[in-house]
PDB file of C-alpha atoms in Angstrom:
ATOM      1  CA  UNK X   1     -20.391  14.946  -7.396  1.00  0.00           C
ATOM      2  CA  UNK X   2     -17.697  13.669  -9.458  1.00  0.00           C
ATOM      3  CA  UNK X   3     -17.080  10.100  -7.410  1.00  0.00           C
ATOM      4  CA  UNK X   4     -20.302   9.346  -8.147  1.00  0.00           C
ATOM      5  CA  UNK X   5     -19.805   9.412 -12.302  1.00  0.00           C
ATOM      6  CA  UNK X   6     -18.426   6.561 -13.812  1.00  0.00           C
ATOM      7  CA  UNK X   7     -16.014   9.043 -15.875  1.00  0.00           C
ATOM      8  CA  UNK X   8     -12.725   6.816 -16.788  1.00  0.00           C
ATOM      9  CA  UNK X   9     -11.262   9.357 -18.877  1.00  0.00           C
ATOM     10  CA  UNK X  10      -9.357  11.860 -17.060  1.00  0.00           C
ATOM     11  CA  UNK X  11     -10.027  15.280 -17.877  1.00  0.00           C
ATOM     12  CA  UNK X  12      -6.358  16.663 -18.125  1.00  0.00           C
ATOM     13  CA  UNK X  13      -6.965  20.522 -17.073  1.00  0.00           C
ATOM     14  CA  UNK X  14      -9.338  19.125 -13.444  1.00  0.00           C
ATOM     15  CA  UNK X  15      -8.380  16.237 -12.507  1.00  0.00           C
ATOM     16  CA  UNK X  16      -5.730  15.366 -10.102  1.00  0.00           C
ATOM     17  CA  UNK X  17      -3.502  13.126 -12.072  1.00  0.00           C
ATOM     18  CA  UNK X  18      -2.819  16.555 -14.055  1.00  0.00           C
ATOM     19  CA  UNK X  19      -1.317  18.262 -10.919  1.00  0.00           C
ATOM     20  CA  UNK X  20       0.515  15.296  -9.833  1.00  0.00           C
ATOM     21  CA  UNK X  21       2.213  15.169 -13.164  1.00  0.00           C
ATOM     22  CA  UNK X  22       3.232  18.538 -12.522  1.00  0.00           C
ATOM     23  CA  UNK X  23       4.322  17.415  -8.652  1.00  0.00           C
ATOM     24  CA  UNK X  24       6.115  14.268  -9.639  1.00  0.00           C
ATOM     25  CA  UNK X  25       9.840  15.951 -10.381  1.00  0.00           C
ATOM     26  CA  UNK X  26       9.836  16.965  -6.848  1.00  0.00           C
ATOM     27  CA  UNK X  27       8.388  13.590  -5.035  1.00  0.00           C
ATOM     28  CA  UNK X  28      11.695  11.591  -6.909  1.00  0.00           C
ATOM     29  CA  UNK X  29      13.776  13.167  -4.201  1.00  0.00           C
ATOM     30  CA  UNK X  30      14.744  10.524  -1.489  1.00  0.00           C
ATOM     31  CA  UNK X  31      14.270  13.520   0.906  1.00  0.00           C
ATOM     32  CA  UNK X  32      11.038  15.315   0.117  1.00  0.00           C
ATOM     33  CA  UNK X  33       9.124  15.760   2.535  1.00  0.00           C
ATOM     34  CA  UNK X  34       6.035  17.465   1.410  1.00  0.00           C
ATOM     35  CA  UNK X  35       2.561  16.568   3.489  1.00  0.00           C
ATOM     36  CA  UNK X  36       0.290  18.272   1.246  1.00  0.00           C
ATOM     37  CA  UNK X  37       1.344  15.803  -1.542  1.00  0.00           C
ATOM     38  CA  UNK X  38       1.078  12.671   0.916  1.00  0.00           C
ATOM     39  CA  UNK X  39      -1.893  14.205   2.486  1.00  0.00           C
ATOM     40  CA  UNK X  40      -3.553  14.208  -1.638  1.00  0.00           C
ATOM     41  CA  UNK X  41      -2.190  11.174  -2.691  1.00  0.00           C
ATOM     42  CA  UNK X  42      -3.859   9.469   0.305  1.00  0.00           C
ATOM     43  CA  UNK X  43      -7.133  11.051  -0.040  1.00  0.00           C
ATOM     44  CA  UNK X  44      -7.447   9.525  -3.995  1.00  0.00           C
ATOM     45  CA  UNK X  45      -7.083   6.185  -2.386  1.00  0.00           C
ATOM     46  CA  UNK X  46      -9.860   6.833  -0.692  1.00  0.00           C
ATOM     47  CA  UNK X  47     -12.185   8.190  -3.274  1.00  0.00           C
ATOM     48  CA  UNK X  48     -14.984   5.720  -5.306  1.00  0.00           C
ATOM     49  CA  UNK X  49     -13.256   6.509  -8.622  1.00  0.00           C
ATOM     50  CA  UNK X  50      -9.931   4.909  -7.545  1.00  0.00           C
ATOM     51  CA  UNK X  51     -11.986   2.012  -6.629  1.00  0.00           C
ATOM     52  CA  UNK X  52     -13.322   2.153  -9.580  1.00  0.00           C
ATOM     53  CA  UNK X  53     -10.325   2.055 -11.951  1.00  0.00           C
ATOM     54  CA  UNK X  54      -8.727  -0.379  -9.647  1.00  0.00           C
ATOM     55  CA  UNK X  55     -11.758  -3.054  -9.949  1.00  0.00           C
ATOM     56  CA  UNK X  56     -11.794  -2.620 -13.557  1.00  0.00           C
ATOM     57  CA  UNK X  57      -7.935  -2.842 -14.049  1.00  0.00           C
ATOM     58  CA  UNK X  58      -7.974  -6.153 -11.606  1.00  0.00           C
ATOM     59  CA  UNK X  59     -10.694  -7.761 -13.651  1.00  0.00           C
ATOM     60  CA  UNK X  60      -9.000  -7.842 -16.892  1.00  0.00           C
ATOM     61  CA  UNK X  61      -5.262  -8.721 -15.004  1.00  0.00           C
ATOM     62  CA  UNK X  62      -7.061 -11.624 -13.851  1.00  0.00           C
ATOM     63  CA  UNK X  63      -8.781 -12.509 -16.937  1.00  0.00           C
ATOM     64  CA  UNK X  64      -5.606 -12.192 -19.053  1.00  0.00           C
ATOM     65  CA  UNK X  65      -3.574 -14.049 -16.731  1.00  0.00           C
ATOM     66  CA  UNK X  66      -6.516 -17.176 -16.292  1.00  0.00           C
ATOM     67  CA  UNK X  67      -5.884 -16.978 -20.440  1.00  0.00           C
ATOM     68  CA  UNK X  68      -2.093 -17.782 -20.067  1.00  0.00           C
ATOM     69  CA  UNK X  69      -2.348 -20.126 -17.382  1.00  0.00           C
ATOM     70  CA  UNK X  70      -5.694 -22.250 -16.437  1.00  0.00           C
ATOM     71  CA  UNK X  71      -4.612 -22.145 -12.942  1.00  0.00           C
ATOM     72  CA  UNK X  72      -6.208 -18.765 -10.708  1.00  0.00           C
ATOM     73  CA  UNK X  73      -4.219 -19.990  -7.905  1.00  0.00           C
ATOM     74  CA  UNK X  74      -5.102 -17.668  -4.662  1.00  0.00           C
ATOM     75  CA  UNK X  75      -1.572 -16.477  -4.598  1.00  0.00           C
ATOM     76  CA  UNK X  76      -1.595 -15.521  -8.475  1.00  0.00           C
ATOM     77  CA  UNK X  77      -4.812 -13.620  -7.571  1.00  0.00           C
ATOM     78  CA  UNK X  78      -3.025 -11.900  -4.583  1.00  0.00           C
ATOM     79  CA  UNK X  79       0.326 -11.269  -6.782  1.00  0.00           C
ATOM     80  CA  UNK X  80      -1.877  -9.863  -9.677  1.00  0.00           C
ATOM     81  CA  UNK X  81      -3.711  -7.469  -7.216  1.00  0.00           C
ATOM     82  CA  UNK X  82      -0.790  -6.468  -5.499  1.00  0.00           C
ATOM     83  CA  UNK X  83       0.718  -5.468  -9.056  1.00  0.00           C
ATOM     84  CA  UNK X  84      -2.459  -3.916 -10.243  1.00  0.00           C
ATOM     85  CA  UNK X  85      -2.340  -1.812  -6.921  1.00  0.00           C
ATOM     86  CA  UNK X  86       1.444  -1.056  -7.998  1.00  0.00           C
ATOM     87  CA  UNK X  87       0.416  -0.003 -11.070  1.00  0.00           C
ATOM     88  CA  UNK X  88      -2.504   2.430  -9.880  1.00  0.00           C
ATOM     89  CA  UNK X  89       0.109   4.209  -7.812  1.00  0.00           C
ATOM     90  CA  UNK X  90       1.571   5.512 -11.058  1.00  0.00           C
ATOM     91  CA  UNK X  91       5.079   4.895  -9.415  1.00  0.00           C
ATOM     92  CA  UNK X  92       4.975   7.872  -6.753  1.00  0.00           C
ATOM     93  CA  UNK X  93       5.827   5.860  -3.712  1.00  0.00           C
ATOM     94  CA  UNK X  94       8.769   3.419  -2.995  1.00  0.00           C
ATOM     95  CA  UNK X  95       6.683   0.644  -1.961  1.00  0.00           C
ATOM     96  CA  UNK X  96       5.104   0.598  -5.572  1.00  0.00           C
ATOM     97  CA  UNK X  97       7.846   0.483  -7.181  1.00  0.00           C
ATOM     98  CA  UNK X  98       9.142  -2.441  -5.347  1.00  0.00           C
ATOM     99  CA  UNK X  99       6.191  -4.700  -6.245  1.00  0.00           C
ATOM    100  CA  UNK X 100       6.738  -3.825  -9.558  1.00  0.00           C
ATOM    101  CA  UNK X 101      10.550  -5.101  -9.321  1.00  0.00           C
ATOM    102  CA  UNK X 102      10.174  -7.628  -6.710  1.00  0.00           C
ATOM    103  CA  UNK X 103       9.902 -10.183  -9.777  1.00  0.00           C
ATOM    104  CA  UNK X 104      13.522  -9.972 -10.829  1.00  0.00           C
ATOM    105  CA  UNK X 105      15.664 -12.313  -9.156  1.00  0.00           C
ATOM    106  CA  UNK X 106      18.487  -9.678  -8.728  1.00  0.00           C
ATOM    107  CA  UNK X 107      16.494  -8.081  -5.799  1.00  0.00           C
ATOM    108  CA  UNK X 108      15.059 -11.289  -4.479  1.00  0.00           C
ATOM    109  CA  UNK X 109      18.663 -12.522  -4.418  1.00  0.00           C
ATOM    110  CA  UNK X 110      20.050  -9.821  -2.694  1.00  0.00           C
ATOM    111  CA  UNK X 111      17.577  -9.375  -0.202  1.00  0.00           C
ATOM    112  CA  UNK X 112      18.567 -13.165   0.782  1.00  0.00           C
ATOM    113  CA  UNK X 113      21.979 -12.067   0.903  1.00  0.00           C
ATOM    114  CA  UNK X 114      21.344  -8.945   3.121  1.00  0.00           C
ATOM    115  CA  UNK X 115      19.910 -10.843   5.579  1.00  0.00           C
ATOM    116  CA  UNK X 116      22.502 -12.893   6.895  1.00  0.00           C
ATOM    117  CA  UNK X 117      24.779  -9.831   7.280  1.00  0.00           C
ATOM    118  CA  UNK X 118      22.502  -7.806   9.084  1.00  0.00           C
ATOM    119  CA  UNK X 119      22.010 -10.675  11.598  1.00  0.00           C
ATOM    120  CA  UNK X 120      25.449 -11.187  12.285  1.00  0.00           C
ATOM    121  CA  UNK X 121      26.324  -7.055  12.547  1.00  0.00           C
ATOM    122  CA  UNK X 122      22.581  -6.765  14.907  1.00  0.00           C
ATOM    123  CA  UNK X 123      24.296  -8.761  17.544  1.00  0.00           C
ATOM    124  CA  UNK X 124      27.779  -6.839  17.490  1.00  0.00           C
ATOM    125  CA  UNK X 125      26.368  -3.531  17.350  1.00  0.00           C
ATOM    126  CA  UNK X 126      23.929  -3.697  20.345  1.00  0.00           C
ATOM    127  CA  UNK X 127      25.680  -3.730  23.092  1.00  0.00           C
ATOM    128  CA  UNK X 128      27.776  -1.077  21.829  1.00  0.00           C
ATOM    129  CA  UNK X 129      24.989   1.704  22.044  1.00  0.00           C
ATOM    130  CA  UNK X 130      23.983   2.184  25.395  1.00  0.00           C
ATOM    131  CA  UNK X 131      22.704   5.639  25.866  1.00  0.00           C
ATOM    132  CA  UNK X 132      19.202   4.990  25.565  1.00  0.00           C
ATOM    133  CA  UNK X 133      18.469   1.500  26.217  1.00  0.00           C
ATOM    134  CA  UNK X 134      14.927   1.410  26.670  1.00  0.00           C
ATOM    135  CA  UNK X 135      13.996   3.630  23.240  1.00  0.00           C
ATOM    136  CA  UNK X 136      17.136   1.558  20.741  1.00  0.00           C
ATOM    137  CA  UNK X 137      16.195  -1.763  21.176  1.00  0.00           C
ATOM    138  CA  UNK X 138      12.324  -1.491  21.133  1.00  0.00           C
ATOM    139  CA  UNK X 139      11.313   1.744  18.991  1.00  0.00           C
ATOM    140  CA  UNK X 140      13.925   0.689  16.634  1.00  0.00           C
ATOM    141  CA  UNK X 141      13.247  -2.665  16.690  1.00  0.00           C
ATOM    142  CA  UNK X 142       9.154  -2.008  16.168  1.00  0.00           C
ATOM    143  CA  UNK X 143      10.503   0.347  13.503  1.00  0.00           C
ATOM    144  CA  UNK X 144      12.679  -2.051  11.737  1.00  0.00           C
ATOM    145  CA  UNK X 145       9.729  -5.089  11.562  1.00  0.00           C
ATOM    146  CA  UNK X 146       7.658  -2.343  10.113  1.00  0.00           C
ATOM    147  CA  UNK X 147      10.196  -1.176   7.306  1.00  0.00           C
ATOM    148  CA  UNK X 148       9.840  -4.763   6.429  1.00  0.00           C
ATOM    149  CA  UNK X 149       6.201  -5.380   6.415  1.00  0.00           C
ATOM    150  CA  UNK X 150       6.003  -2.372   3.714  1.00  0.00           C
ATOM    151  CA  UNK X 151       7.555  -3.738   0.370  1.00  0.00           C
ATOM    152  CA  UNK X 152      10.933  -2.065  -0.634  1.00  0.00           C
ATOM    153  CA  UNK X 153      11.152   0.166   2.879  1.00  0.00           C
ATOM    154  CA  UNK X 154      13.770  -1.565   4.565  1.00  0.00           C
ATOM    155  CA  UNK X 155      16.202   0.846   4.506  1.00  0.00           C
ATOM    156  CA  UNK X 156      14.393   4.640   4.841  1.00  0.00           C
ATOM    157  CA  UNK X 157      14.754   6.932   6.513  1.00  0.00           C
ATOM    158  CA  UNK X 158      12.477   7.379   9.743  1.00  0.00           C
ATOM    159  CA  UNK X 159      10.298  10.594   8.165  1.00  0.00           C
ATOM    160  CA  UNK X 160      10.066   8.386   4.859  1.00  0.00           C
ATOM    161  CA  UNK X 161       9.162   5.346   6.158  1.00  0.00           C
ATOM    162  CA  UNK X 162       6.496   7.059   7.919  1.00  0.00           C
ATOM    163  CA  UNK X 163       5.547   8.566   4.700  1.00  0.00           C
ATOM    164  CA  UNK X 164       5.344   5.169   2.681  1.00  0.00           C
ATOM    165  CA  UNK X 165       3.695   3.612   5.847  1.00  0.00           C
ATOM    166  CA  UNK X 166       0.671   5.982   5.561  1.00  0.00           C
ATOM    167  CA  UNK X 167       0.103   6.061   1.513  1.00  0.00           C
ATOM    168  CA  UNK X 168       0.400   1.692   1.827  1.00  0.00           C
ATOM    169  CA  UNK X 169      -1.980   1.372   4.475  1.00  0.00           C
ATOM    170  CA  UNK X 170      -4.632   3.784   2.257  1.00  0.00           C
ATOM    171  CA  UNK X 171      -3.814   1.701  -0.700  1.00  0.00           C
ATOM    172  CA  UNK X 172      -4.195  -1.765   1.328  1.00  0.00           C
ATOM    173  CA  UNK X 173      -7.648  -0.076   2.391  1.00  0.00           C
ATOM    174  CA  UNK X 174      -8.794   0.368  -1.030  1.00  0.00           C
ATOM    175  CA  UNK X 175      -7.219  -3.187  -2.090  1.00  0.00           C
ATOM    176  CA  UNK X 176      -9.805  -4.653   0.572  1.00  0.00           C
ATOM    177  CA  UNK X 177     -12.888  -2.626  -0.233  1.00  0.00           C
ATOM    178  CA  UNK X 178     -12.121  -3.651  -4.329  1.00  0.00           C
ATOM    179  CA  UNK X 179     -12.009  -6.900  -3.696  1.00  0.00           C
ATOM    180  CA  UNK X 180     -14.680  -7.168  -1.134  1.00  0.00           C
ATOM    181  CA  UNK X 181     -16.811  -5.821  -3.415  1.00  0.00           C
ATOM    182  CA  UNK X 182     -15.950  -8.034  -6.732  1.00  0.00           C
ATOM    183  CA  UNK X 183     -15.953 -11.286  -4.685  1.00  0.00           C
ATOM    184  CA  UNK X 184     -19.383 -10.278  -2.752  1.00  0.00           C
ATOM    185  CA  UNK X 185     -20.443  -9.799  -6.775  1.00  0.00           C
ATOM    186  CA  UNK X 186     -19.226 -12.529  -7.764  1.00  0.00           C
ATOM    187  CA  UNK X 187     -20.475 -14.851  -4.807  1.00  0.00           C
ATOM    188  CA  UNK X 188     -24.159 -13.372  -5.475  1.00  0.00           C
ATOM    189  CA  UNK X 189     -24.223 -13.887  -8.712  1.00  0.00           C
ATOM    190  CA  UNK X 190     -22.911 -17.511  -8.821  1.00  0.00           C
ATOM    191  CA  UNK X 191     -26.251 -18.865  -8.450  1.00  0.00           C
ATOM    192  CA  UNK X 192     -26.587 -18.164 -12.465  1.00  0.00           C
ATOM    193  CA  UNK X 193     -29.675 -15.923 -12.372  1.00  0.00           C
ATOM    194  CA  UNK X 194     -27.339 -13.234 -13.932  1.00  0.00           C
ATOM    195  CA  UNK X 195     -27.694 -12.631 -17.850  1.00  0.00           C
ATOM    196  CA  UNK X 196     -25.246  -9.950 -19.299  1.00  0.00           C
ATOM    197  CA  UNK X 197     -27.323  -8.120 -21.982  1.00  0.00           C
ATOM    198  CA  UNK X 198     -26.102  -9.580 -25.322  1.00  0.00           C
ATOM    199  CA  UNK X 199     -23.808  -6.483 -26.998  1.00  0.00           C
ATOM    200  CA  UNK X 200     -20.344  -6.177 -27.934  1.00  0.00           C
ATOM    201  CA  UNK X 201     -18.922  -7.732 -24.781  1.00  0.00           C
ATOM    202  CA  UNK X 202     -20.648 -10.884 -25.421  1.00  0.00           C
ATOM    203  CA  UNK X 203     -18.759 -12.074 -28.217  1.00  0.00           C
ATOM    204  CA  UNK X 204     -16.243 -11.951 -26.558  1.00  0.00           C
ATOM    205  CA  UNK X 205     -17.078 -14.916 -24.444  1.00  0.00           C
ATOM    206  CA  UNK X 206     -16.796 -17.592 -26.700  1.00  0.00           C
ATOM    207  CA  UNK X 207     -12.896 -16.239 -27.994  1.00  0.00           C
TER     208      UNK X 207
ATOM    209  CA  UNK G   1      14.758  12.217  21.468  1.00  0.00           C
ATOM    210  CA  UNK G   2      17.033  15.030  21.075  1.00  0.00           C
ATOM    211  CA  UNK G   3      19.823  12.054  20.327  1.00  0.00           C
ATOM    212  CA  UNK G   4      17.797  10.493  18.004  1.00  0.00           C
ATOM    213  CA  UNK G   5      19.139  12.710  15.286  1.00  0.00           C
ATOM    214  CA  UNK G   6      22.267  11.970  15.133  1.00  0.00           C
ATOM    215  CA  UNK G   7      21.701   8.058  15.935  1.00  0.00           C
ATOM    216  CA  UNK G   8      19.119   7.575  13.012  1.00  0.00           C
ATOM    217  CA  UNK G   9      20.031   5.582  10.240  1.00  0.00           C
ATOM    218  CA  UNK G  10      20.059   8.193   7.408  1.00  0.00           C
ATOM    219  CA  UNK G  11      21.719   8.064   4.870  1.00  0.00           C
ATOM    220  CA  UNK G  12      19.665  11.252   3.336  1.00  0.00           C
ATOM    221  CA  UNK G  13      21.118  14.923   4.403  1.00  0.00           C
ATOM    222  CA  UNK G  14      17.568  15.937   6.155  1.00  0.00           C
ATOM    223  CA  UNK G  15      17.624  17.253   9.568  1.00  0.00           C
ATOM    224  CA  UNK G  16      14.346  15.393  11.583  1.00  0.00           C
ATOM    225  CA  UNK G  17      13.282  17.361  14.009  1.00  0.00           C
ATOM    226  CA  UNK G  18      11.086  16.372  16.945  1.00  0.00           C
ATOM    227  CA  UNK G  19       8.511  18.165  16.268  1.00  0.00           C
ATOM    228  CA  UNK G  20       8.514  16.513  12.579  1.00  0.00           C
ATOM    229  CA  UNK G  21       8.340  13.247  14.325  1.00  0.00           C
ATOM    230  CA  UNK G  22       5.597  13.398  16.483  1.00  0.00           C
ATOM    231  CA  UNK G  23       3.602  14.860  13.633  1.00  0.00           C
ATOM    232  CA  UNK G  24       4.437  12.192  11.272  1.00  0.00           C
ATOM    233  CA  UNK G  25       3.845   9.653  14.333  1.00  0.00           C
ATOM    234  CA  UNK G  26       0.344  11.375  14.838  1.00  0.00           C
ATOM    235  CA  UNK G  27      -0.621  11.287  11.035  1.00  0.00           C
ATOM    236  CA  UNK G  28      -0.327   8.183  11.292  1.00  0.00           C
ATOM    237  CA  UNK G  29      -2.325   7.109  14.276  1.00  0.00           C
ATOM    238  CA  UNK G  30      -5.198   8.770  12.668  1.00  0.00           C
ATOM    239  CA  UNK G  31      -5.087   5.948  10.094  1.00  0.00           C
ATOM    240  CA  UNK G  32      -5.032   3.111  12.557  1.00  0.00           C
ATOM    241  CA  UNK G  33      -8.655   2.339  13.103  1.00  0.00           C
ATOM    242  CA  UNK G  34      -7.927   1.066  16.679  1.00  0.00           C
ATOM    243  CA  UNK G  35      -5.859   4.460  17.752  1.00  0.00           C
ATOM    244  CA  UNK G  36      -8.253   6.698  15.491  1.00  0.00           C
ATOM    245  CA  UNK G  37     -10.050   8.117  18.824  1.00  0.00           C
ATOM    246  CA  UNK G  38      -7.794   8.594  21.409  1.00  0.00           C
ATOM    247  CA  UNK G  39      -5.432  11.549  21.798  1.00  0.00           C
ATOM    248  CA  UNK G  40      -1.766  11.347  20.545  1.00  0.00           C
ATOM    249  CA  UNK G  41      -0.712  12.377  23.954  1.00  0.00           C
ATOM    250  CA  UNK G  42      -2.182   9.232  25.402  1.00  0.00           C
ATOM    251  CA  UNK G  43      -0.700   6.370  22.982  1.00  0.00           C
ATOM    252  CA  UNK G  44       2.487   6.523  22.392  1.00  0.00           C
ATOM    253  CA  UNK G  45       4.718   6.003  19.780  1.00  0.00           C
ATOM    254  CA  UNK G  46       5.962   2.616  20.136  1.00  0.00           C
ATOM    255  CA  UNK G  47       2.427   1.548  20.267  1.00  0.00           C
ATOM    256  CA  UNK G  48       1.560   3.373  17.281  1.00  0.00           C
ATOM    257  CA  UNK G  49       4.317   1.583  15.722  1.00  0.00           C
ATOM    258  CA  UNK G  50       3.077  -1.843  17.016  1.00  0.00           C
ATOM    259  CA  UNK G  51      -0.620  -1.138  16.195  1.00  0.00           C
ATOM    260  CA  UNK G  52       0.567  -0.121  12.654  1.00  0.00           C
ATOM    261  CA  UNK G  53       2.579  -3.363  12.274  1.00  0.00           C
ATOM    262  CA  UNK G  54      -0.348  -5.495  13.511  1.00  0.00           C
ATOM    263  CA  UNK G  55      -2.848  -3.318  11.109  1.00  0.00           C
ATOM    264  CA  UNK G  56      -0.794  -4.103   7.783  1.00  0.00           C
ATOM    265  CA  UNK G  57       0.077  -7.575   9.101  1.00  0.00           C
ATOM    266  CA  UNK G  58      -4.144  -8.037   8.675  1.00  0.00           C
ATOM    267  CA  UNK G  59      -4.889  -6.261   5.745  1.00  0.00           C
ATOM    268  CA  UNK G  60      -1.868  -8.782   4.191  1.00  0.00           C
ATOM    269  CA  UNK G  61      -4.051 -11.421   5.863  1.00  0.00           C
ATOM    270  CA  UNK G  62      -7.406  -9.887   4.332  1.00  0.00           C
ATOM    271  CA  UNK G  63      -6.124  -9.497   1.014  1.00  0.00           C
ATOM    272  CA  UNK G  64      -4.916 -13.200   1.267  1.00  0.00           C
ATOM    273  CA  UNK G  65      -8.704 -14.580   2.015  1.00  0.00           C
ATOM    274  CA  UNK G  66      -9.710 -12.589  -0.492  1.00  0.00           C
ATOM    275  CA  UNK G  67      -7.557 -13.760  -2.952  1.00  0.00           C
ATOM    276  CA  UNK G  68      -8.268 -17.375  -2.417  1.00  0.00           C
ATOM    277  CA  UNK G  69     -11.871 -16.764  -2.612  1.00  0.00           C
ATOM    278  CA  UNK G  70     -11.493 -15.201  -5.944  1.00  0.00           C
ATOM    279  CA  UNK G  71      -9.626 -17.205  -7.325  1.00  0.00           C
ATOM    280  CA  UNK G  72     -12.582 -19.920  -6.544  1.00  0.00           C
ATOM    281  CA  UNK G  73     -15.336 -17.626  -7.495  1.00  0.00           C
ATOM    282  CA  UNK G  74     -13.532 -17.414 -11.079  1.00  0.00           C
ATOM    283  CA  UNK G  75     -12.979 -21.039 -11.411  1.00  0.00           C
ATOM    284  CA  UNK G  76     -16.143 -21.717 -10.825  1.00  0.00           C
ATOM    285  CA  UNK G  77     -18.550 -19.335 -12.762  1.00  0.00           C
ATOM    286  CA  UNK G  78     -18.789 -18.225 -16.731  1.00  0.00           C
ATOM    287  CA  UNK G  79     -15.593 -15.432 -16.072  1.00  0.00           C
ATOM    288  CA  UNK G  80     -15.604 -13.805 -19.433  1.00  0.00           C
ATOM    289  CA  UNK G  81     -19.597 -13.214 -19.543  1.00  0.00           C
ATOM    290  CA  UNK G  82     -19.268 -12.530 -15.621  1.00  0.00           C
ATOM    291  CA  UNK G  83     -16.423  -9.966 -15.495  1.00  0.00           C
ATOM    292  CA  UNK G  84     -18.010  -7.998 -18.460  1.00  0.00           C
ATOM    293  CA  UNK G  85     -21.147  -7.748 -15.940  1.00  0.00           C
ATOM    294  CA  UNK G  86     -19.139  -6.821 -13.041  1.00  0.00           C
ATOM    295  CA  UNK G  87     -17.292  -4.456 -14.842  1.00  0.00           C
ATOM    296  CA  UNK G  88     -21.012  -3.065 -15.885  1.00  0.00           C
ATOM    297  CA  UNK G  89     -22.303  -3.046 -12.553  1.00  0.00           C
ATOM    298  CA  UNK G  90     -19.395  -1.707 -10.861  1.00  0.00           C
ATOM    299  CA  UNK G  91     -19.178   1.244 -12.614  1.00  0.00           C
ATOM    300  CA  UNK G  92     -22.978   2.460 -12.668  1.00  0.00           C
TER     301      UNK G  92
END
């Protein structure tokens, strides 16, 4: 079975970064809809080889950022995997994309901005909209707290939201099991019983 | 939920239909571990909603431990002779 090969080189004709290439000009639209594309993207979250890449790709973010700066505060650690998880979703969902941006301070600003409007219009508009009490202010409500709990979602569409909801909580899922797995590594082998076979990795070490 | 449509807040030219919706809603119970089980007729969609919110609100939390604890784990061990055996190990 192919999870079970340590193969990082994608094979262009079989593997499935090959079709989405072929998918992507349709996902850009705000609209699309398409399940079967959702439905694939979420399964390769779920597959060992994703793991895979992503452990590898979070190792050496971490080492190259402990190079710049000594300090591997937790929350660098959690920004670099976030990013890292960004990355790995090669920029087919909204929620990727807005980790990737989130460091600019043009959307940080505005986002602070935003939100004192939107208070001030929530309390105007309510009482306004009466028709169906009991669905507005709780469904939309729930559905608002959630469009903020998924980065860059705050203002989609129901359908998308959805959408975004489902590929972030498969790519959350994966985050865990990667890191689970490195820091259950790393925590066993702390004890110093482990010797990396001297090769062309280890001369690295002293750099 | 008929009146949904036109009360949405879209500001993209696709008609949701119902049926759309409770599909979408039931796609994603199946991801909630909590709401895996039961049968999308018996939960319904707010909770979904809520259980989804309170799922992502602990993976956050998760990935937050986690963090932390790496970021001790690689202050505290060899990390250039350690990562280049993790990096082994994890892919055999």
């Amino acid at each position: 079975m192919a999870s079970l090969i340590p193969n990082l080189e994608p094979n262009p004709d079989t593997s499935p970064e090959f079709q989405r290439k072929k998918r992507r000009k349709t996902e850009k639209r705000p609209g699309s809809f398409d399940r079967n594309q959702g439905n694939q993207r979420i399964k390769r979250w779920q597959t060992e080889r994703e793991q895979q890449i992503y452990s590898t790709k979070l190792i050496e973010a971490l080492r190259r950022s402990r190079r710049n700066s000594s300090s591997a505060a937790g929350k660098e650690v959690r920004g670099t995997a976030d990013r890292v998880l960004a990355i790995s979703a090669k920029g087919t969902t909204r929620w990727s994309r807005a980790i990737l941006t989130s460091g600019l301070s043009a959307g940080a600003k505005m986002r602070k901005h935003k939100k004192a409007n939107i208070n001030a219009n929530r309390r105007l508009r309510k009482p306004k909209i009466n028709k169906e009490k009991r669905k507005l202010p709780v469904f939309k409500r729930k559905l608002m707290v959630l469009g903020r709990l998924v980065p860059g979602c705050r203002k989609l569409s129901f359908s998308n939201l959805l959408e975004e909801t489902s590929d972030y909580i498969a790519a959350l899922e994966m985050q865990v099991r990667a890191m689970t797995a490195i820091t259950e590594y790393l925590a066993g082998s702390s004890g110093g019983e482990l010797q990396p076979p001297a090769d062309r990795l280890g001369s690295n070490v002293n750099s | 939920m008929s009146s949904r449509r036109s009360r949405s807040r879209q500001s993209d030219v696709s008609r949701i239909t119902d049926h759309q919706i409770t599909d979408l809603i039931s796609k994603l119970q199946q991801l909630i571990p909590e709401l895996r089980g039961r049968r999308s007729d018996e939960v319904s969609a707010s909770k979904v909603l809520q259980e989804t919110c309170n799922y992502i609100r602990s993976l956050h939390r998760e990935v937050d431990d986690l963090s932390d604890r790496l970021s001790q784990l690689l202050a505290s061990t060899d990390t250039d002779s350690a990562q280049a055996a993790i990096i082994r190990s994890l892919l055999m």
